[in-house]
PDB file of C-alpha atoms in Angstrom:
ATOM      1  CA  UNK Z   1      24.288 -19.529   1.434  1.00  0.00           C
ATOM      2  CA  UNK Z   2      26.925 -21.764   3.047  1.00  0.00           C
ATOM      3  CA  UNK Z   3      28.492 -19.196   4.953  1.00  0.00           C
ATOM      4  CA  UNK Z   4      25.655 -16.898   5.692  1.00  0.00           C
ATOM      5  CA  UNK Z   5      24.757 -15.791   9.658  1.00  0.00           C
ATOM      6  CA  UNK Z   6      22.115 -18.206  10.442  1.00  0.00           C
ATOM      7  CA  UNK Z   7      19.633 -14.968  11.977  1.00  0.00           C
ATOM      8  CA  UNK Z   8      17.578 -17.550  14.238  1.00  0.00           C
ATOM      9  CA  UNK Z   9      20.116 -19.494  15.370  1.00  0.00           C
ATOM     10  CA  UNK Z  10      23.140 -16.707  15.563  1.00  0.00           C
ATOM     11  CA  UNK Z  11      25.505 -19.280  13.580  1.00  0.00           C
ATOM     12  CA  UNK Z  12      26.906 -19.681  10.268  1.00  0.00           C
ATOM     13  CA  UNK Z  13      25.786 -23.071   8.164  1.00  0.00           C
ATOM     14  CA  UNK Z  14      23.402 -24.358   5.583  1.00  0.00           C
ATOM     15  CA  UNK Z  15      20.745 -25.394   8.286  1.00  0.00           C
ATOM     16  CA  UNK Z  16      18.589 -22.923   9.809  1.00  0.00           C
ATOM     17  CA  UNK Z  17      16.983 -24.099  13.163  1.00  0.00           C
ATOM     18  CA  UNK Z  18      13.938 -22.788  15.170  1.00  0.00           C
ATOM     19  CA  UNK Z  19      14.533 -19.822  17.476  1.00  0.00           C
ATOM     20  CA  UNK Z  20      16.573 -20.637  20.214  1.00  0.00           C
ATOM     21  CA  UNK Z  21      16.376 -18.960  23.993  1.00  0.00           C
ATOM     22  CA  UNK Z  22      19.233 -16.690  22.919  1.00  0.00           C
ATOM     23  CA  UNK Z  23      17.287 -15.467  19.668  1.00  0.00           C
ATOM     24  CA  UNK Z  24      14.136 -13.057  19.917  1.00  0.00           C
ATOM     25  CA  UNK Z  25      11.495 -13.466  17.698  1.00  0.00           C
ATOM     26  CA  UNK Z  26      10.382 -10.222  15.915  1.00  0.00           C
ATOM     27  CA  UNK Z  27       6.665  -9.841  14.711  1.00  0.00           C
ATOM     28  CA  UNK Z  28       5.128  -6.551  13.397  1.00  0.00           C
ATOM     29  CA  UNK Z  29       1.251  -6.699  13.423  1.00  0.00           C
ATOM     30  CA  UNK Z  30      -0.227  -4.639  10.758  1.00  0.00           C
ATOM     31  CA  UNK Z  31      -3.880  -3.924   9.341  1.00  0.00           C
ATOM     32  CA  UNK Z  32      -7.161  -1.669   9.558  1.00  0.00           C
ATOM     33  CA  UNK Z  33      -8.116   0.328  12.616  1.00  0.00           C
ATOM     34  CA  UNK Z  34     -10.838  -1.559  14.270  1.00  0.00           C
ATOM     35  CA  UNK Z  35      -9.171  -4.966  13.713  1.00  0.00           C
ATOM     36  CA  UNK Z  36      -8.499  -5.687  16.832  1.00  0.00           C
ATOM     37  CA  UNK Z  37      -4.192  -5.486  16.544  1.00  0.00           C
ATOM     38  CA  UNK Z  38      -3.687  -3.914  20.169  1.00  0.00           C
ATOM     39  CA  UNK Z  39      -5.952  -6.998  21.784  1.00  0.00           C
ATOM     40  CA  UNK Z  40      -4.570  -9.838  19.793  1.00  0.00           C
ATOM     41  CA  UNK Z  41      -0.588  -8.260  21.015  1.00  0.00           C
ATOM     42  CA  UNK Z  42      -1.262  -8.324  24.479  1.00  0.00           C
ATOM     43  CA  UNK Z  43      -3.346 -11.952  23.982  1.00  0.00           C
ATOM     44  CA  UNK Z  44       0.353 -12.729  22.458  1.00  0.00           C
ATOM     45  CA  UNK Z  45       2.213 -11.507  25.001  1.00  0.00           C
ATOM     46  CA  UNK Z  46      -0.176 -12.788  27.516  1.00  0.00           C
ATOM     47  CA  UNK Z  47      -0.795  -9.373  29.522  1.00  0.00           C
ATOM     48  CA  UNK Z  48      -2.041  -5.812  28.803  1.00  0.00           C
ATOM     49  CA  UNK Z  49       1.102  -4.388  27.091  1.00  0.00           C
ATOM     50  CA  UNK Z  50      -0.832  -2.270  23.977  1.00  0.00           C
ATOM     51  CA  UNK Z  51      -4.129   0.153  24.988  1.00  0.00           C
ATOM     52  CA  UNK Z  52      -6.823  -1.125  23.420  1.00  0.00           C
ATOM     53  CA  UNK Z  53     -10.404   0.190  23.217  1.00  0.00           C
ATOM     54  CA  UNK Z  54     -13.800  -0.356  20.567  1.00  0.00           C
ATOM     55  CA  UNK Z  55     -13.163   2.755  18.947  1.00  0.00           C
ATOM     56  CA  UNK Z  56     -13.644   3.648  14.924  1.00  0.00           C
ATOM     57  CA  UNK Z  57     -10.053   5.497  15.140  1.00  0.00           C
ATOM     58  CA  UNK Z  58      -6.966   3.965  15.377  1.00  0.00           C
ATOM     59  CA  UNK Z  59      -5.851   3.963  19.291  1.00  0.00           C
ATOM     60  CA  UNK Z  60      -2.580   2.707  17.890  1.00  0.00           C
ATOM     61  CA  UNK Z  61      -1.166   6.231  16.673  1.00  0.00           C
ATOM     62  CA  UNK Z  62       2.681   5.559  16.642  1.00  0.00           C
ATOM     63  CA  UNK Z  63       4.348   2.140  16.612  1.00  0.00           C
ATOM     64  CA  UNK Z  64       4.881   0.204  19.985  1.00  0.00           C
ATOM     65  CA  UNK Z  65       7.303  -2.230  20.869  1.00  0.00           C
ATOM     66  CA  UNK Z  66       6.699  -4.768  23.649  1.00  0.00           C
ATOM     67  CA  UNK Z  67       8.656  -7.798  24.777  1.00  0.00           C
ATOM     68  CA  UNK Z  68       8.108 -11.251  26.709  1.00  0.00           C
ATOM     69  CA  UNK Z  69       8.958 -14.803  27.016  1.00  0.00           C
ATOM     70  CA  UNK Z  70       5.821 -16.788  25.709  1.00  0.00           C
ATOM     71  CA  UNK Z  71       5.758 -20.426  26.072  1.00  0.00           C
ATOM     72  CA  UNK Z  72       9.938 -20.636  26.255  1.00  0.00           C
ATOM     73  CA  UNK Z  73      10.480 -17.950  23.210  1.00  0.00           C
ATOM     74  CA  UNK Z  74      11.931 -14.624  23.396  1.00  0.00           C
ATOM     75  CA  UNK Z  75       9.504 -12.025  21.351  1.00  0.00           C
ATOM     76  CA  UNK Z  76       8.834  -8.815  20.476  1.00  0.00           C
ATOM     77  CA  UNK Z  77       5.638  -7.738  19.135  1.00  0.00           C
ATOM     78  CA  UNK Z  78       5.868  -4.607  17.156  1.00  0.00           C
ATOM     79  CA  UNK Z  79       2.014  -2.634  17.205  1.00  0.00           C
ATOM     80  CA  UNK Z  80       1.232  -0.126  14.565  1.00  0.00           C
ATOM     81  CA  UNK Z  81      -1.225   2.511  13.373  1.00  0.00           C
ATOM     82  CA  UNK Z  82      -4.132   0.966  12.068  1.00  0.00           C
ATOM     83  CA  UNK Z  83      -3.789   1.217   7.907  1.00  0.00           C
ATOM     84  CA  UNK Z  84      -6.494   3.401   6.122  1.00  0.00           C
ATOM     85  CA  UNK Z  85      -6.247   5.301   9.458  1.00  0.00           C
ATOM     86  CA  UNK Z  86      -8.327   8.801   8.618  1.00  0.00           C
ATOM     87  CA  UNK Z  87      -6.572  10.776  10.667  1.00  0.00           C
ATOM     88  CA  UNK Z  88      -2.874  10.205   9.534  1.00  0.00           C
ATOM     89  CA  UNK Z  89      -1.686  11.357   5.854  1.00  0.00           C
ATOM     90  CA  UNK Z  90      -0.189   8.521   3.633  1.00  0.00           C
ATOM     91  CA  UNK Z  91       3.385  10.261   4.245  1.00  0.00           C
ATOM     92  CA  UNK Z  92       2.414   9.963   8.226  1.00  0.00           C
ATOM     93  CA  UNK Z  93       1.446   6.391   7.698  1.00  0.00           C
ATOM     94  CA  UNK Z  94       4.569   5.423   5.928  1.00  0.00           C
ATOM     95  CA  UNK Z  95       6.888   7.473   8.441  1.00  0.00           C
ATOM     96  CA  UNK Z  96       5.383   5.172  11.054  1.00  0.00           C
ATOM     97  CA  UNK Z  97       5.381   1.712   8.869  1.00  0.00           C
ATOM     98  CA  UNK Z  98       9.147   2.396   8.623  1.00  0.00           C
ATOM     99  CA  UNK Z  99       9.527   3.002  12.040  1.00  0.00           C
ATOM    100  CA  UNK Z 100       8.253  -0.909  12.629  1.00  0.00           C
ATOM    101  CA  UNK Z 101      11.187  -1.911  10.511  1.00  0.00           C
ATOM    102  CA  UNK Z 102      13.533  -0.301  12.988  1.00  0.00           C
ATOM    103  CA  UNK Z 103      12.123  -1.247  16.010  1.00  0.00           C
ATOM    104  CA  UNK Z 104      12.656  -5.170  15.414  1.00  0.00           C
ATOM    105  CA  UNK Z 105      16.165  -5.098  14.233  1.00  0.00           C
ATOM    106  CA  UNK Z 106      17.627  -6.977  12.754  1.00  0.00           C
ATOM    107  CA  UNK Z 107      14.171  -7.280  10.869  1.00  0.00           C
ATOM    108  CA  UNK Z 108      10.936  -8.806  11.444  1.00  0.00           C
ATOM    109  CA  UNK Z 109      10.455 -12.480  10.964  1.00  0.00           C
ATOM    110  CA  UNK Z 110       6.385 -12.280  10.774  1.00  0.00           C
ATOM    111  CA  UNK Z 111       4.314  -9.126   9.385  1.00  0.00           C
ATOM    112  CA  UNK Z 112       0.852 -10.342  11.306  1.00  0.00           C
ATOM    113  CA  UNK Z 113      -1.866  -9.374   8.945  1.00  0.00           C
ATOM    114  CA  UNK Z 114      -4.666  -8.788  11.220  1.00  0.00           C
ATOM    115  CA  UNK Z 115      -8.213  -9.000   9.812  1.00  0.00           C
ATOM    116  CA  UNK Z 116     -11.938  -9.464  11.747  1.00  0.00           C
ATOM    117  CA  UNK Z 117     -13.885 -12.405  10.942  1.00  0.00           C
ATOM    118  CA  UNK Z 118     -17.263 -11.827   9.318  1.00  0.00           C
ATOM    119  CA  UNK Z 119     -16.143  -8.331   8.199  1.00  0.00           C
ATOM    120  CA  UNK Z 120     -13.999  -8.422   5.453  1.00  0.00           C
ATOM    121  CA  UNK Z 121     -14.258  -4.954   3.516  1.00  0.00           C
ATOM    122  CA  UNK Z 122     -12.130  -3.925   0.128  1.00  0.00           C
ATOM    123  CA  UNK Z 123     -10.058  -1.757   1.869  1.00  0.00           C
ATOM    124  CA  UNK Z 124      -8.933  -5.190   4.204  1.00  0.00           C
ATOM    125  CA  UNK Z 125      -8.758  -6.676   0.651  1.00  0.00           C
ATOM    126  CA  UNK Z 126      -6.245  -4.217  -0.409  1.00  0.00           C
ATOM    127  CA  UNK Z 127      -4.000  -4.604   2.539  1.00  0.00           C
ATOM    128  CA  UNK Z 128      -1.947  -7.269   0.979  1.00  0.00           C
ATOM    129  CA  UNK Z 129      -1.692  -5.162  -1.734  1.00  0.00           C
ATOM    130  CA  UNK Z 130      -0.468  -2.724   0.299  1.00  0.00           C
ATOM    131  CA  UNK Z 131       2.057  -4.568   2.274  1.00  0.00           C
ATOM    132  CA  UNK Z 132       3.458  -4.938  -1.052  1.00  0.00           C
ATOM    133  CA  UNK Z 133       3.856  -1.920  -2.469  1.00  0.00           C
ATOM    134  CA  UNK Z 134       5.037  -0.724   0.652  1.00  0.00           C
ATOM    135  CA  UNK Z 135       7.305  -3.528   1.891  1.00  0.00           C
ATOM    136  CA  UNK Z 136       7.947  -5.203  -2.115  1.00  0.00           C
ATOM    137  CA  UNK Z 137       6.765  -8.441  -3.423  1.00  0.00           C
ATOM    138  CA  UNK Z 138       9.451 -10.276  -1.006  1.00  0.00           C
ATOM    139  CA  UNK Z 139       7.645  -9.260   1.899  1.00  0.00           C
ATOM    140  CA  UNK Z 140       4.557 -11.741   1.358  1.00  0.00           C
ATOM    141  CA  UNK Z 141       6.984 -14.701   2.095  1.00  0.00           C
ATOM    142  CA  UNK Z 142       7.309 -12.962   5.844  1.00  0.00           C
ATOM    143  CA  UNK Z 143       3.011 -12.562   6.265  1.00  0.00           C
ATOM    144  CA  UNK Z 144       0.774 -14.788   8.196  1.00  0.00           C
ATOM    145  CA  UNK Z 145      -2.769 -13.788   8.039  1.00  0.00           C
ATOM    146  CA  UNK Z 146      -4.174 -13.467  12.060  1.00  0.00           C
ATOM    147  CA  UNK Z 147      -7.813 -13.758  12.359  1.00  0.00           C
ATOM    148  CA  UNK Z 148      -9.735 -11.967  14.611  1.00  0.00           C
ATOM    149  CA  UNK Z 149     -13.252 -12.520  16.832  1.00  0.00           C
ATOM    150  CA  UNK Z 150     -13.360 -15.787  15.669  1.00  0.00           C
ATOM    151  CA  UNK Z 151     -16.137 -16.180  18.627  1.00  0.00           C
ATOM    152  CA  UNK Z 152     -18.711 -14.207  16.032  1.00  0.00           C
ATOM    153  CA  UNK Z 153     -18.769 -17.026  13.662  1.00  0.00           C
ATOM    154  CA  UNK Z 154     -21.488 -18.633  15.572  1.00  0.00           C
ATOM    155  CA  UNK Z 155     -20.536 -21.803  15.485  1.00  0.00           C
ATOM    156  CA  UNK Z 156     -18.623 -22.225  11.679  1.00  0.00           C
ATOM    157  CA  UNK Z 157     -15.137 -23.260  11.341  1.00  0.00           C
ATOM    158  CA  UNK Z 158     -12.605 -20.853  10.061  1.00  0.00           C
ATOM    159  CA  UNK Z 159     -12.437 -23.355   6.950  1.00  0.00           C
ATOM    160  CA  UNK Z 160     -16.096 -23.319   6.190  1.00  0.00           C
ATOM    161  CA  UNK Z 161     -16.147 -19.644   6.828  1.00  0.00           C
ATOM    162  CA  UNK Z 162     -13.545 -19.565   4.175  1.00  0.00           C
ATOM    163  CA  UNK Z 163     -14.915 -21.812   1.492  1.00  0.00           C
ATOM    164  CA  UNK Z 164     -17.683 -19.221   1.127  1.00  0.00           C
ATOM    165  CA  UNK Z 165     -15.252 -16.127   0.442  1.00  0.00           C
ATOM    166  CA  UNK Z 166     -13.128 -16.141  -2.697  1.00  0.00           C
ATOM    167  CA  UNK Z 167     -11.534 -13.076  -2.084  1.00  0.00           C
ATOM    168  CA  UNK Z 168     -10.216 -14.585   1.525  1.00  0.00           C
ATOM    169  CA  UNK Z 169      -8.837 -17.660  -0.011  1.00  0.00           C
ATOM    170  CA  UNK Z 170      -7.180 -15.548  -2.487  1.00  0.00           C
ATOM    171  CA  UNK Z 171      -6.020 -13.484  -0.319  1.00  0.00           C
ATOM    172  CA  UNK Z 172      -4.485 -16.121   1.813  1.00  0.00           C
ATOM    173  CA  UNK Z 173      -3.089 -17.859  -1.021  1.00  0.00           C
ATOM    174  CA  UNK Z 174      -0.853 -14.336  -1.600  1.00  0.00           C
ATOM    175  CA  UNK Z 175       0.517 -15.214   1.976  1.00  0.00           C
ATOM    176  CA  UNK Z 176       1.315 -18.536   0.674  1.00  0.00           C
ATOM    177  CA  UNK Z 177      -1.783 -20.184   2.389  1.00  0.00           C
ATOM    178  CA  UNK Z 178      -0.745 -19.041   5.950  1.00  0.00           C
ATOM    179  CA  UNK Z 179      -3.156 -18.350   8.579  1.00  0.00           C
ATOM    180  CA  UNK Z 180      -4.373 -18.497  12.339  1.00  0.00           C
ATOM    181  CA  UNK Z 181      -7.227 -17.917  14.625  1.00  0.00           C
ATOM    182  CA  UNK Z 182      -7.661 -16.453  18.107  1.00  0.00           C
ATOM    183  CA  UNK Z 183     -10.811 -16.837  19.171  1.00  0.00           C
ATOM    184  CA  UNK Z 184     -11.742 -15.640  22.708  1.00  0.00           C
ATOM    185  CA  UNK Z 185     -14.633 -18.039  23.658  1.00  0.00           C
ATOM    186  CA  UNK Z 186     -11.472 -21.141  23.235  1.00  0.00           C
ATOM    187  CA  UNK Z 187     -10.840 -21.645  27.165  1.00  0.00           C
ATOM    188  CA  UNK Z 188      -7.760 -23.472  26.575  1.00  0.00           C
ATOM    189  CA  UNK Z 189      -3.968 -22.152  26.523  1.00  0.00           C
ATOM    190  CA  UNK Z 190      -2.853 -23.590  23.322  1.00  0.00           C
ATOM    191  CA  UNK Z 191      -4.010 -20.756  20.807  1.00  0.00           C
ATOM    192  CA  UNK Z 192      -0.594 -18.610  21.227  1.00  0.00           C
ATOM    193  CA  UNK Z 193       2.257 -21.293  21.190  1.00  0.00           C
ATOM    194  CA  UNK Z 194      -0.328 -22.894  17.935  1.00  0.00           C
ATOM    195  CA  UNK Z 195       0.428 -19.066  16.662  1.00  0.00           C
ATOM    196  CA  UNK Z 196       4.416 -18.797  17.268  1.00  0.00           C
ATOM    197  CA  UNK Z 197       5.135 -22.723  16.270  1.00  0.00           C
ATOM    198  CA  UNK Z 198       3.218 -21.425  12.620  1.00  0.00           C
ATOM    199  CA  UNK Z 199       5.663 -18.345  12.952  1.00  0.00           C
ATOM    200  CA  UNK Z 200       8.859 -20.460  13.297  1.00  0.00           C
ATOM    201  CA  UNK Z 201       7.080 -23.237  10.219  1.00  0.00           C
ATOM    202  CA  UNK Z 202       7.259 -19.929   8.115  1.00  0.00           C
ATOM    203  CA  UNK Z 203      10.998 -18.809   9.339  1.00  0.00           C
ATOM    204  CA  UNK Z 204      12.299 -21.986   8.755  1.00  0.00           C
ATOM    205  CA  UNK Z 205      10.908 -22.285   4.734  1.00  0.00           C
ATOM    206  CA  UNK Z 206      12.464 -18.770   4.240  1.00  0.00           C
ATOM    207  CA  UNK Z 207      15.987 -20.326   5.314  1.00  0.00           C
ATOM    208  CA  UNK Z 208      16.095 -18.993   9.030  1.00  0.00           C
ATOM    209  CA  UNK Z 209      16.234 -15.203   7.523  1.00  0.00           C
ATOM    210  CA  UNK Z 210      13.776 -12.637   8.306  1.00  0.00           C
ATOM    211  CA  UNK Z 211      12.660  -9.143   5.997  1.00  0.00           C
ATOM    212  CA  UNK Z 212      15.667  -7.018   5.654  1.00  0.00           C
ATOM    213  CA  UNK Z 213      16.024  -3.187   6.047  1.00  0.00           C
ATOM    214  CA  UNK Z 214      17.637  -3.923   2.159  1.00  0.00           C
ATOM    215  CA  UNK Z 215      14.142  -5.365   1.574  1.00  0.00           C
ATOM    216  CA  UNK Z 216      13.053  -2.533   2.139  1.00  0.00           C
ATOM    217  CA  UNK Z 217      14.692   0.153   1.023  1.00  0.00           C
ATOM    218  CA  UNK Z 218      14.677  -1.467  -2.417  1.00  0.00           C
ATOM    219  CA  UNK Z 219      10.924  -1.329  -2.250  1.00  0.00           C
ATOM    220  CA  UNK Z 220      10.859   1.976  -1.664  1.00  0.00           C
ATOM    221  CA  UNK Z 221      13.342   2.734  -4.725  1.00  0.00           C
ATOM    222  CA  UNK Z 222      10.724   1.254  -7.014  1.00  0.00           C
ATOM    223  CA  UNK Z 223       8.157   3.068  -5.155  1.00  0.00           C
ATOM    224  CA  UNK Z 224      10.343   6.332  -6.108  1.00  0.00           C
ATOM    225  CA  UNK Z 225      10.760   5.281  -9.700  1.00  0.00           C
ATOM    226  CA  UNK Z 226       7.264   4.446 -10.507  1.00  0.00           C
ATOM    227  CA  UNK Z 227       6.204   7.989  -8.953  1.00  0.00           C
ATOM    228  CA  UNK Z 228       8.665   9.649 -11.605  1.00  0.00           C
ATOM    229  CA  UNK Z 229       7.815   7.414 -14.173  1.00  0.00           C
ATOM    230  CA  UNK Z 230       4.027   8.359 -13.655  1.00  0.00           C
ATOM    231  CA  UNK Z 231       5.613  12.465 -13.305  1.00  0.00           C
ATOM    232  CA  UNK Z 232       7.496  11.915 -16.570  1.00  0.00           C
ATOM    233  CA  UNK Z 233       4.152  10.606 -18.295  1.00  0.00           C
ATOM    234  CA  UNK Z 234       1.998  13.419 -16.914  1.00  0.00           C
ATOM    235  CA  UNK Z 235       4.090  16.019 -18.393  1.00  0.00           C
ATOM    236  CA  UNK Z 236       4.689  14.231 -21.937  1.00  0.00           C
ATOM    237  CA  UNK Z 237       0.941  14.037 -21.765  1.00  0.00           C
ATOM    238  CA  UNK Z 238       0.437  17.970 -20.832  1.00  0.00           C
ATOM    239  CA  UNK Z 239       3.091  18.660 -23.265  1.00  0.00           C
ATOM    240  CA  UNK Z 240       0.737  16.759 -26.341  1.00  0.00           C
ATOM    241  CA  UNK Z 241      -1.995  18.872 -25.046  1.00  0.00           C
ATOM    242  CA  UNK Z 242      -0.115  22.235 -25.549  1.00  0.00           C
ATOM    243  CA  UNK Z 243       0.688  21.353 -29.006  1.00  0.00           C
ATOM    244  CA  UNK Z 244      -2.263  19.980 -29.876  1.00  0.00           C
ATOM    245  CA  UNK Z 245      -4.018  23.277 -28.712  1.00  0.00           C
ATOM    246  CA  UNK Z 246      -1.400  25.441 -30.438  1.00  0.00           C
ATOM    247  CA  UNK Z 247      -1.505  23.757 -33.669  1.00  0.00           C
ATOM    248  CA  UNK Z 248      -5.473  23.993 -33.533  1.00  0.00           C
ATOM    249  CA  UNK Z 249      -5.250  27.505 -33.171  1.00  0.00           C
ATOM    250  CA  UNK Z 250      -3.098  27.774 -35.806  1.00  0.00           C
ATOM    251  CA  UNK Z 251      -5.061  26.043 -38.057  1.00  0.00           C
ATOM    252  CA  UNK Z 252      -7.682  28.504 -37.144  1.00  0.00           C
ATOM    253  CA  UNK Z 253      -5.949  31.158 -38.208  1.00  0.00           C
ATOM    254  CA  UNK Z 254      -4.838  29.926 -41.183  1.00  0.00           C
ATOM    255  CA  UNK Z 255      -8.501  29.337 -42.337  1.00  0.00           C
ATOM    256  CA  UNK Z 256      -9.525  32.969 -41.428  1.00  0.00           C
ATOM    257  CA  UNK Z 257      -6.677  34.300 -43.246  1.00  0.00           C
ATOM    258  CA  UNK Z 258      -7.876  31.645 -47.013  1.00  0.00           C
ATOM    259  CA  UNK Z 259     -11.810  33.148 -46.021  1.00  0.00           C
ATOM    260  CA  UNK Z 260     -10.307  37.011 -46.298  1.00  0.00           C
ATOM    261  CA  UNK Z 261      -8.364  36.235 -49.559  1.00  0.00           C
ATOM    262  CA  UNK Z 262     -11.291  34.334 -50.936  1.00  0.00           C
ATOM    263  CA  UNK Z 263     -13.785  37.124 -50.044  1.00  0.00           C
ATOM    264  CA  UNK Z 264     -11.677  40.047 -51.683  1.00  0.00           C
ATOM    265  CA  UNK Z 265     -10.950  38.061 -54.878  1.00  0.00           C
ATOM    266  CA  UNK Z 266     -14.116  37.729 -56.001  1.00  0.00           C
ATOM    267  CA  UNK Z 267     -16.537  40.654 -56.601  1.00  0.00           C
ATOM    268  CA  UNK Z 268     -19.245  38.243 -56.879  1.00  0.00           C
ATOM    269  CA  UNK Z 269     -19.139  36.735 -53.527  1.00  0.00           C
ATOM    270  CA  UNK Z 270     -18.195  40.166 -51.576  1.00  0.00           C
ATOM    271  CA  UNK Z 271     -21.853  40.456 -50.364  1.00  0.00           C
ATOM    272  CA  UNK Z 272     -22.048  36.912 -49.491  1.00  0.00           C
ATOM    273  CA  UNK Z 273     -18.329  36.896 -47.830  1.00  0.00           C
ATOM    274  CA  UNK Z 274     -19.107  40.341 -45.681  1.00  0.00           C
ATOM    275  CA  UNK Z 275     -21.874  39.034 -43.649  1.00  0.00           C
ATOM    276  CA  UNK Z 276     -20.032  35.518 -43.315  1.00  0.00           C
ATOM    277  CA  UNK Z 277     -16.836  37.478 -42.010  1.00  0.00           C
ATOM    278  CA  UNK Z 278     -19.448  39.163 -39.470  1.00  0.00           C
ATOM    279  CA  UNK Z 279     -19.598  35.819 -37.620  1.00  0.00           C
ATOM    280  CA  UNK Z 280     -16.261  34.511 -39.085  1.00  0.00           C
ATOM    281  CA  UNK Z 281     -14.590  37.679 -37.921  1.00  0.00           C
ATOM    282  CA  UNK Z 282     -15.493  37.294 -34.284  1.00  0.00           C
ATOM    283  CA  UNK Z 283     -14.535  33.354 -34.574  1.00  0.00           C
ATOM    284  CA  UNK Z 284     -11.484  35.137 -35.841  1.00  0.00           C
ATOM    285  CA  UNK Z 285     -10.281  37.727 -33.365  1.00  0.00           C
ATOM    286  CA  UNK Z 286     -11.133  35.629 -30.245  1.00  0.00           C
ATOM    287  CA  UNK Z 287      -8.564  32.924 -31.758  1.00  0.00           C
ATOM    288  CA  UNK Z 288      -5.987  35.344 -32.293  1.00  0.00           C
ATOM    289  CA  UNK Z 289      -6.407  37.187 -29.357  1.00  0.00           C
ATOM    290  CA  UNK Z 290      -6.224  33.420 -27.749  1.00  0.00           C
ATOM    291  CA  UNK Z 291      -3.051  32.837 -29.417  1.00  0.00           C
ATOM    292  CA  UNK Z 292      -1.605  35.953 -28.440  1.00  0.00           C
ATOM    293  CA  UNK Z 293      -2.147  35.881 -24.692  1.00  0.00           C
ATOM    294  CA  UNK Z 294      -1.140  32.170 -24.680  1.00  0.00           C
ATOM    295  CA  UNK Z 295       2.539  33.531 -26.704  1.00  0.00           C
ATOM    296  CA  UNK Z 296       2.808  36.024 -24.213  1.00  0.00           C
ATOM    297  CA  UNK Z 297       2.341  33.893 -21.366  1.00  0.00           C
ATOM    298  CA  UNK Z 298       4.632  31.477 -22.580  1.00  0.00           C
ATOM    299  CA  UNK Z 299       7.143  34.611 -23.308  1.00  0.00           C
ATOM    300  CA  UNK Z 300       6.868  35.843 -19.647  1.00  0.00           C
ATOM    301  CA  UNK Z 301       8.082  31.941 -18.357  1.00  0.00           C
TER     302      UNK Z 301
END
């Protein structure tokens, strides 16, 4: 739009241009604990900003926000809790996802989906998935995947690497075939500004805009209607149940009450209809005594 803020640039107009000095770069780095998100923010930011440690928890347990000037660009690089994270509830998880939005007002330009090389498990296939649900459909335009300890492929390029994993290629393909490496055995200085020149690449297709609180919060209003949708179902469904179980019992009782008329109107079968009411009878009374407890519980709601 003509008349839009540019939110790179700071100007209004129909061209959007790469970030200038005066415009800060926002990236939020997201994925599974173990990834290695802490390291590759400080490799970013070219210092030890984020604590980072092997560890199979998370040692990112809230979001962190660090800044720097890398290679003539203002950034900020936005750490959070590693996803799948065992010792943080889904509710925790999302408190702290949201947080990230908040932190790089206006809105993040680059969700960094971090992933290890040579270990790519379901839940890392899900992540995209996730980012999704969590962040909408519109979000996907804003990810980059970020490779990590590309040093273990023992000599293979990323792209051979890749032409042997369908669910990586599709995976990338979700992020609209976006992705970089950081390997730490590469001596030379190039990896970083390679990194943030991709970053700007992706900016500058989505118009100069970056993901929008409004992104957001209409991601979570789907999120919200799809859980009452599914609430709505569940009760229709344990609704059918009740009166599927009522009318059974019903039918129960009806057929007792046809086996007692048919046993006392015929002399003939009295015999035979006495010892089948012996068994029938119990079948009998436990129904009804069923179908009275289940009345009065439904009496005392």
């Amino acid at each position: 739009t003509g008349n839009r803020r540019n939110l790179l640039t700071g100007h209004t107009g129909k061209q959007a241009q790469p970030p200038g000095a005066a415009v800060t770069l926002a990236i939020v780095l997201v994925g599974k604990t173990g990834s290695g998100k802490s390291a590759k923010g400080n490799t970013i930011l070219g210092r030890k900003s984020f604590r980072e440690a092997f560890s199979a928890e998370s040692v990112t347990d809230h979001c962190k926000k660090n800044s720097g000037v890398v290679d003539g660009r203002k950034i900020d690089v936005i750490d959070t809790p590693g996803l799948y994270d065992t010792t943080m509830s889904k509710e925790e998880m999302k408190n702290e996802i949201e947080k990230a939005i908040y932190m790089s007002v206006p809105g993040p330009h680059a969700f960094l989906l971090v992933i290890r090389l040579g270990r790519f498990t379901e839940e890392e296939q899900n992540t995209v998935k996730w980012i999704e649900e969590n962040f909408g459909e519109e979000s996907s335009m804003y990810t980059m995947v970020l490779f990590t300890h590309g040093d273990q492929l023992k000599g293979k390029s990323v792209e051979e690497f890749l032409s042997e994993s369908k669910e990586l290629r599709k995976l990338i393909n979700i992020c609209g075939g976006r992705y970089h490496s950081l390997n730490n055995e590469r001596k030379d200085n190039t990896q970083v500004p390679e990194l943030l020149k991709k970053i700007e690449e992706m900016v500058m297709k989505n118009g100069g805009q970056h993901y929008t609180n409004e992104m957001y919060q209409e991601a979570q209003r789907k999120i919200n209607e799809e859980k009452e949708r599914k609430r709505q179902e569940e009760e229709k469904r344990e609704r059918r149940q009740e009166e599927e179980e009522r009318r059974r019992r019903e039918e129960q009782l009806n057929g007792c009450k046809w086996s007692a008329l048919a046993m006392y109107s015929s002399p003939l079968s009295f015999a035979a209809g006495a010892a089948l009411a012996a068994v029938k009878g119990y079948q009998c009374m436990g129904t009804y005594f069923k179908s009275g407890s289940s009345n009065s519980e439904d009496q005392k709601e």
